[in-house]
């Protein structure tokens, strides 16, 4: 089975880590709905839907129905919103049966930052910054709106941040888990990953920003609430939203997406980029 295991370094302050995520269970197809970690029916969930408008497209379905409770078929869904196994386009169909989702409580609860290790309020163009150490991993507000680069130290595999906002800057994340209460990546902002990276966020908004654009690593973006992708945002990796995944304008996910509900408008696209492991013992994520 394809599993993605990020071993957390058991250093001071690490109470627990999010469970190992089995991609076969939680990302079985290019896009799917989930019912949370419950056995609730679609009726009990309020029929969260797959909604596609304008020229929104999902590619990689292979002609198979998607696991959502409901859809807007007949009410604005484009006739070519999904694809067939031969590459031709078709209307998206649904099974009415979302998958079981991940728990977001207990050992999977969000890990907040105390902010005790400081803030970064600005940077200068061309500046190269390094942040973090074995004992410094809980940061407050990081706000970068110049063409600088901030690299987190690889001496740890777990960091916590109260707020991270980018515009024109690049943040480099070595392999590990990153807990960010509020993440905003605006136009020109980029998060580069090196190795297997999981980003856990409470509130997240990409407004033309990019995540793993160069595919230098493998990434999971996990939203405890909604995940919002606007403008020409690009995510190369897996996206999981405990609530809604909202894609607007020309945002693109090259990978797979799992969410309670999925809204796509404009020329948004989800393209299946999941590939099998390189060999039987490979537990790394490849997208």
Coordinates of C-alpha atoms in Angstrom, one line a residue:
X1 CA 0.0 0.0 0.0
X2 CA 1.1 3.5 -0.7
X3 CA 1.6 5.2 2.6
X4 CA 3.2 8.4 3.5
X5 CA 5.0 8.3 6.8
X6 CA 6.8 11.3 8.2
X7 CA 8.6 10.4 11.4
X8 CA 8.4 13.3 13.8
X9 CA 11.5 14.1 15.8
X10 CA 10.6 13.7 19.5
X11 CA 12.0 16.9 20.8
X12 CA 10.7 19.3 23.5
X13 CA 7.1 20.4 23.1
X14 CA 5.9 17.7 20.6
X15 CA 2.8 16.3 22.2
X16 CA 1.7 14.1 19.3
X17 CA 1.8 13.9 15.5
X18 CA -0.9 13.5 13.0
X19 CA -1.5 9.9 12.0
X20 CA 0.1 8.2 9.1
X21 CA -2.1 8.9 6.1
X22 CA -2.9 6.0 3.7
X23 CA -3.3 7.6 0.3
X24 CA -5.1 4.5 -1.0
X25 CA -7.8 5.2 1.6
X26 CA -8.0 8.9 1.6
X27 CA -7.0 9.8 -1.9
X28 CA -8.3 6.8 -3.9
X29 CA -9.2 8.9 -7.0
X30 CA -8.5 12.3 -8.5
X31 CA -11.3 13.9 -6.5
X32 CA -13.8 12.7 -3.9
X33 CA -16.0 13.8 -1.1
X34 CA -15.7 12.6 2.4
X35 CA -18.2 12.3 5.3
X36 CA -15.6 13.0 8.1
X37 CA -14.6 10.3 10.4
X38 CA -18.3 9.1 10.8
X39 CA -20.8 6.7 9.3
X40 CA -23.2 9.5 8.5
X41 CA -25.5 9.3 5.5
X42 CA -25.6 11.9 2.8
X43 CA -29.0 13.0 4.3
X44 CA -27.4 13.4 7.7
X45 CA -24.6 15.5 6.1
X46 CA -26.9 17.8 4.2
X47 CA -25.9 16.5 0.8
X48 CA -22.5 18.3 0.4
X49 CA -22.0 18.6 -3.3
X50 CA -19.6 18.6 -6.2
X51 CA -20.3 22.0 -7.9
X52 CA -18.7 22.9 -11.2
X53 CA -19.4 26.0 -13.3
X54 CA -18.1 27.7 -16.4
X55 CA -15.1 25.7 -17.8
X56 CA -14.1 23.8 -14.6
X57 CA -12.6 20.4 -15.4
X58 CA -11.5 17.3 -13.5
X59 CA -9.1 15.1 -15.5
X60 CA -8.0 11.6 -14.5
X61 CA -11.4 10.1 -13.6
X62 CA -11.0 7.3 -16.2
X63 CA -14.8 7.5 -16.9
X64 CA -15.6 6.4 -13.3
X65 CA -18.2 8.2 -11.2
X66 CA -16.9 10.4 -8.3
X67 CA -17.6 9.7 -4.7
X68 CA -19.8 12.7 -3.8
X69 CA -23.2 13.0 -2.2
X70 CA -24.7 15.3 -4.8
X71 CA -23.8 17.5 -7.8
X72 CA -25.1 20.4 -9.8
X73 CA -25.6 18.3 -12.9
X74 CA -28.3 20.0 -15.0
X75 CA -27.8 23.3 -13.1
X76 CA -24.7 24.8 -14.7
X77 CA -22.3 21.8 -14.7
X78 CA -20.3 21.9 -18.0
X79 CA -20.9 18.9 -20.3
X80 CA -17.1 18.3 -20.5
X81 CA -16.3 18.6 -16.8
X82 CA -14.9 15.1 -16.5
X83 CA -13.0 12.7 -18.8
X84 CA -13.2 9.1 -20.1
X85 CA -10.5 6.5 -20.1
X86 CA -9.7 7.3 -23.7
X87 CA -9.2 11.0 -23.0
X88 CA -12.5 12.2 -24.4
X89 CA -14.6 14.5 -22.2
X90 CA -17.9 13.8 -20.5
X91 CA -20.3 15.1 -17.9
X92 CA -19.2 14.3 -14.3
X93 CA -21.2 11.6 -12.6
X94 CA -21.4 10.8 -8.9
X95 CA -21.9 7.7 -6.8
X96 CA -23.9 9.3 -3.9
X97 CA -21.4 7.6 -1.5
X98 CA -18.6 9.8 -0.1
X99 CA -15.6 8.1 1.5
X100 CA -14.9 8.0 5.2
X101 CA -12.6 10.9 6.2
X102 CA -9.9 11.5 8.6
X103 CA -10.4 12.4 12.3
X104 CA -9.5 15.9 13.3
X105 CA -9.6 15.4 17.1
X106 CA -7.6 13.4 19.6
X107 CA -4.1 12.7 18.3
X108 CA -5.1 14.4 15.0
X109 CA -6.0 17.7 16.8
X110 CA -4.4 20.9 15.4
X111 CA -1.1 21.8 17.2
X112 CA -1.1 25.6 17.9
X113 CA 2.0 27.7 18.2
X114 CA 2.8 29.6 21.4
X115 CA 4.7 32.2 19.3
X116 CA 7.5 32.2 21.9
X117 CA 10.3 32.0 19.3
X118 CA 9.5 35.3 17.7
X119 CA 8.1 37.0 14.5
X120 CA 9.4 38.2 11.2
X121 CA 7.7 41.4 10.1
X122 CA 9.5 42.1 6.8
X123 CA 12.4 41.2 4.6
X124 CA 14.6 43.0 2.0
X125 CA 14.7 42.1 -1.6
X126 CA 17.4 39.4 -2.2
X127 CA 17.7 38.6 1.5
X128 CA 18.3 35.0 2.4
X129 CA 16.9 34.1 5.8
X130 CA 17.1 30.9 7.9
X131 CA 14.6 30.1 10.7
X132 CA 14.4 27.4 13.3
X133 CA 16.6 25.1 15.4
X134 CA 16.3 22.0 17.6
X135 CA 14.9 24.2 20.3
X136 CA 13.2 27.0 18.3
X137 CA 10.1 25.8 16.5
X138 CA 7.1 27.9 17.7
X139 CA 6.8 31.2 15.8
X140 CA 4.3 34.0 15.8
X141 CA 3.6 36.1 12.7
X142 CA 5.8 35.8 9.6
X143 CA 5.0 38.4 6.9
X144 CA 7.2 38.5 3.8
X145 CA 6.3 40.9 0.9
X146 CA 9.6 41.4 -0.9
X147 CA 11.6 39.1 -3.1
X148 CA 13.4 37.3 -0.3
X149 CA 13.8 33.6 0.6
X150 CA 13.1 32.1 4.0
X151 CA 14.4 28.6 4.6
X152 CA 13.4 26.6 7.7
X153 CA 16.2 24.6 9.3
X154 CA 16.2 20.9 8.6
X155 CA 17.4 20.2 12.2
X156 CA 13.7 19.7 13.1
X157 CA 10.9 17.9 11.4
X158 CA 8.0 19.8 13.1
X159 CA 7.3 23.6 13.2
X160 CA 4.4 25.6 14.4
X161 CA 3.5 29.1 13.2
X162 CA 0.6 31.4 14.1
X163 CA 0.5 33.2 10.8
X164 CA 2.4 33.0 7.6
X165 CA 1.7 35.5 4.8
X166 CA 3.6 35.8 1.5
X167 CA 3.6 38.0 -1.5
X168 CA 6.7 38.0 -3.8
X169 CA 8.7 35.9 -1.4
X170 CA 9.7 32.3 -1.3
X171 CA 9.5 30.0 1.8
X172 CA 11.5 26.7 1.6
X173 CA 10.2 23.8 3.7
X174 CA 12.5 20.8 4.3
X175 CA 10.8 17.4 5.0
X176 CA 8.5 17.5 8.0
X177 CA 5.2 18.6 9.4
X178 CA 4.2 22.3 9.5
X179 CA 1.3 23.6 11.6
X180 CA 0.1 27.0 10.5
X181 CA -2.9 28.6 12.1
X182 CA -3.4 31.1 9.2
X183 CA -1.7 30.8 5.8
X184 CA -2.0 33.3 3.0
X185 CA 0.0 33.0 -0.2
X186 CA -0.6 36.0 -2.5
X187 CA 0.6 36.6 -6.1
X188 CA 4.3 36.1 -6.5
X189 CA 4.5 34.1 -3.2
X190 CA 5.8 30.6 -3.3
X191 CA 6.3 27.7 -1.0
X192 CA 9.0 25.3 -2.1
X193 CA 9.2 21.8 -0.6
X194 CA 12.2 19.5 -0.2
X195 CA 11.3 16.0 0.6
X196 CA 8.0 14.8 2.0
X197 CA 6.1 17.8 3.6
X198 CA 2.8 18.0 5.3
X199 CA 1.2 21.4 5.9
X200 CA -1.7 21.5 8.4
X201 CA -3.7 24.7 8.4
X202 CA -6.8 26.1 10.2
X203 CA -7.4 28.9 7.7
X204 CA -5.8 28.9 4.2
X205 CA -6.0 31.1 1.2
X206 CA -3.9 31.1 -2.0
X207 CA -4.4 34.2 -4.1
X208 CA -2.3 33.5 -7.1
X209 CA 0.4 31.8 -4.9
X210 CA 2.2 28.6 -5.7
X211 CA 2.9 25.4 -3.6
X212 CA 5.5 23.0 -4.8
X213 CA 5.6 24.5 -8.3
X214 CA 9.0 23.1 -9.2
X215 CA 8.0 19.6 -7.8
X216 CA 11.2 19.5 -5.7
X217 CA 9.3 17.6 -3.0
X218 CA 6.0 15.9 -2.2
X219 CA 3.3 17.8 -0.3
X220 CA 0.0 17.4 1.5
X221 CA -2.0 20.5 2.2
X222 CA -4.4 19.6 5.0
X223 CA -7.1 22.2 5.9
X224 CA -9.0 21.8 9.2
X225 CA -11.7 24.1 7.7
X226 CA -12.1 25.4 4.2
X227 CA -9.3 25.5 1.6
X228 CA -9.6 28.5 -0.8
X229 CA -7.6 28.7 -4.1
X230 CA -8.1 31.9 -6.1
X231 CA -6.5 33.6 -9.0
X232 CA -3.9 31.6 -10.8
X233 CA -2.9 29.6 -7.7
X234 CA -1.0 26.3 -8.3
X235 CA -0.7 23.3 -6.0
X236 CA 1.3 20.3 -7.1
X237 CA 0.4 17.7 -4.5
X238 CA -2.5 16.4 -2.4
X239 CA -5.2 18.6 -0.9
X240 CA -7.5 17.6 1.9
X241 CA -10.2 19.9 3.2
X242 CA -12.2 18.9 6.3
X243 CA -14.9 21.2 5.0
X244 CA -15.1 22.9 1.5
X245 CA -12.4 23.1 -1.2
X246 CA -13.2 26.3 -3.1
X247 CA -11.4 26.8 -6.4
X248 CA -12.0 30.0 -8.3
X249 CA -10.6 31.8 -11.4
X250 CA -7.8 29.8 -12.9
X251 CA -6.5 27.9 -9.9
X252 CA -5.0 24.4 -10.6
X253 CA -4.3 21.3 -8.5
X254 CA -2.0 18.8 -10.1
X255 CA -2.4 15.8 -7.7
X256 CA -5.6 14.7 -5.9
X257 CA -8.2 16.3 -3.8
X258 CA -10.5 15.1 -1.0
X259 CA -13.0 17.5 0.6
X260 CA -16.5 17.6 2.3
X261 CA -17.7 19.6 -0.7
X262 CA -15.9 20.8 -3.9
X263 CA -16.7 24.1 -5.7
X264 CA -15.0 24.9 -9.0
X265 CA -15.6 27.9 -11.2
X266 CA -13.8 29.7 -14.0
X267 CA -11.1 27.6 -15.7
X268 CA -10.1 25.8 -12.6
X269 CA -8.7 22.3 -13.0
X270 CA -7.8 19.2 -10.9
X271 CA -5.5 16.9 -12.8
X272 CA -4.6 13.5 -11.5
X273 CA -0.8 13.3 -11.0
X274 CA -0.6 10.5 -8.6
X275 CA 1.9 7.8 -9.6
X276 CA 2.7 4.4 -8.1
X277 CA 5.6 3.9 -5.7
X278 CA 8.9 3.2 -7.3
X279 CA 9.3 -0.2 -5.5
X280 CA 7.5 -2.3 -3.0
X281 CA 9.2 -0.7 0.0
X282 CA 8.8 3.0 -1.1
X283 CA 6.5 4.8 1.3
X284 CA 7.1 8.3 -0.2
X285 CA 4.4 10.3 -2.0
X286 CA 4.9 10.9 -5.7
X287 CA 2.8 13.5 -7.4

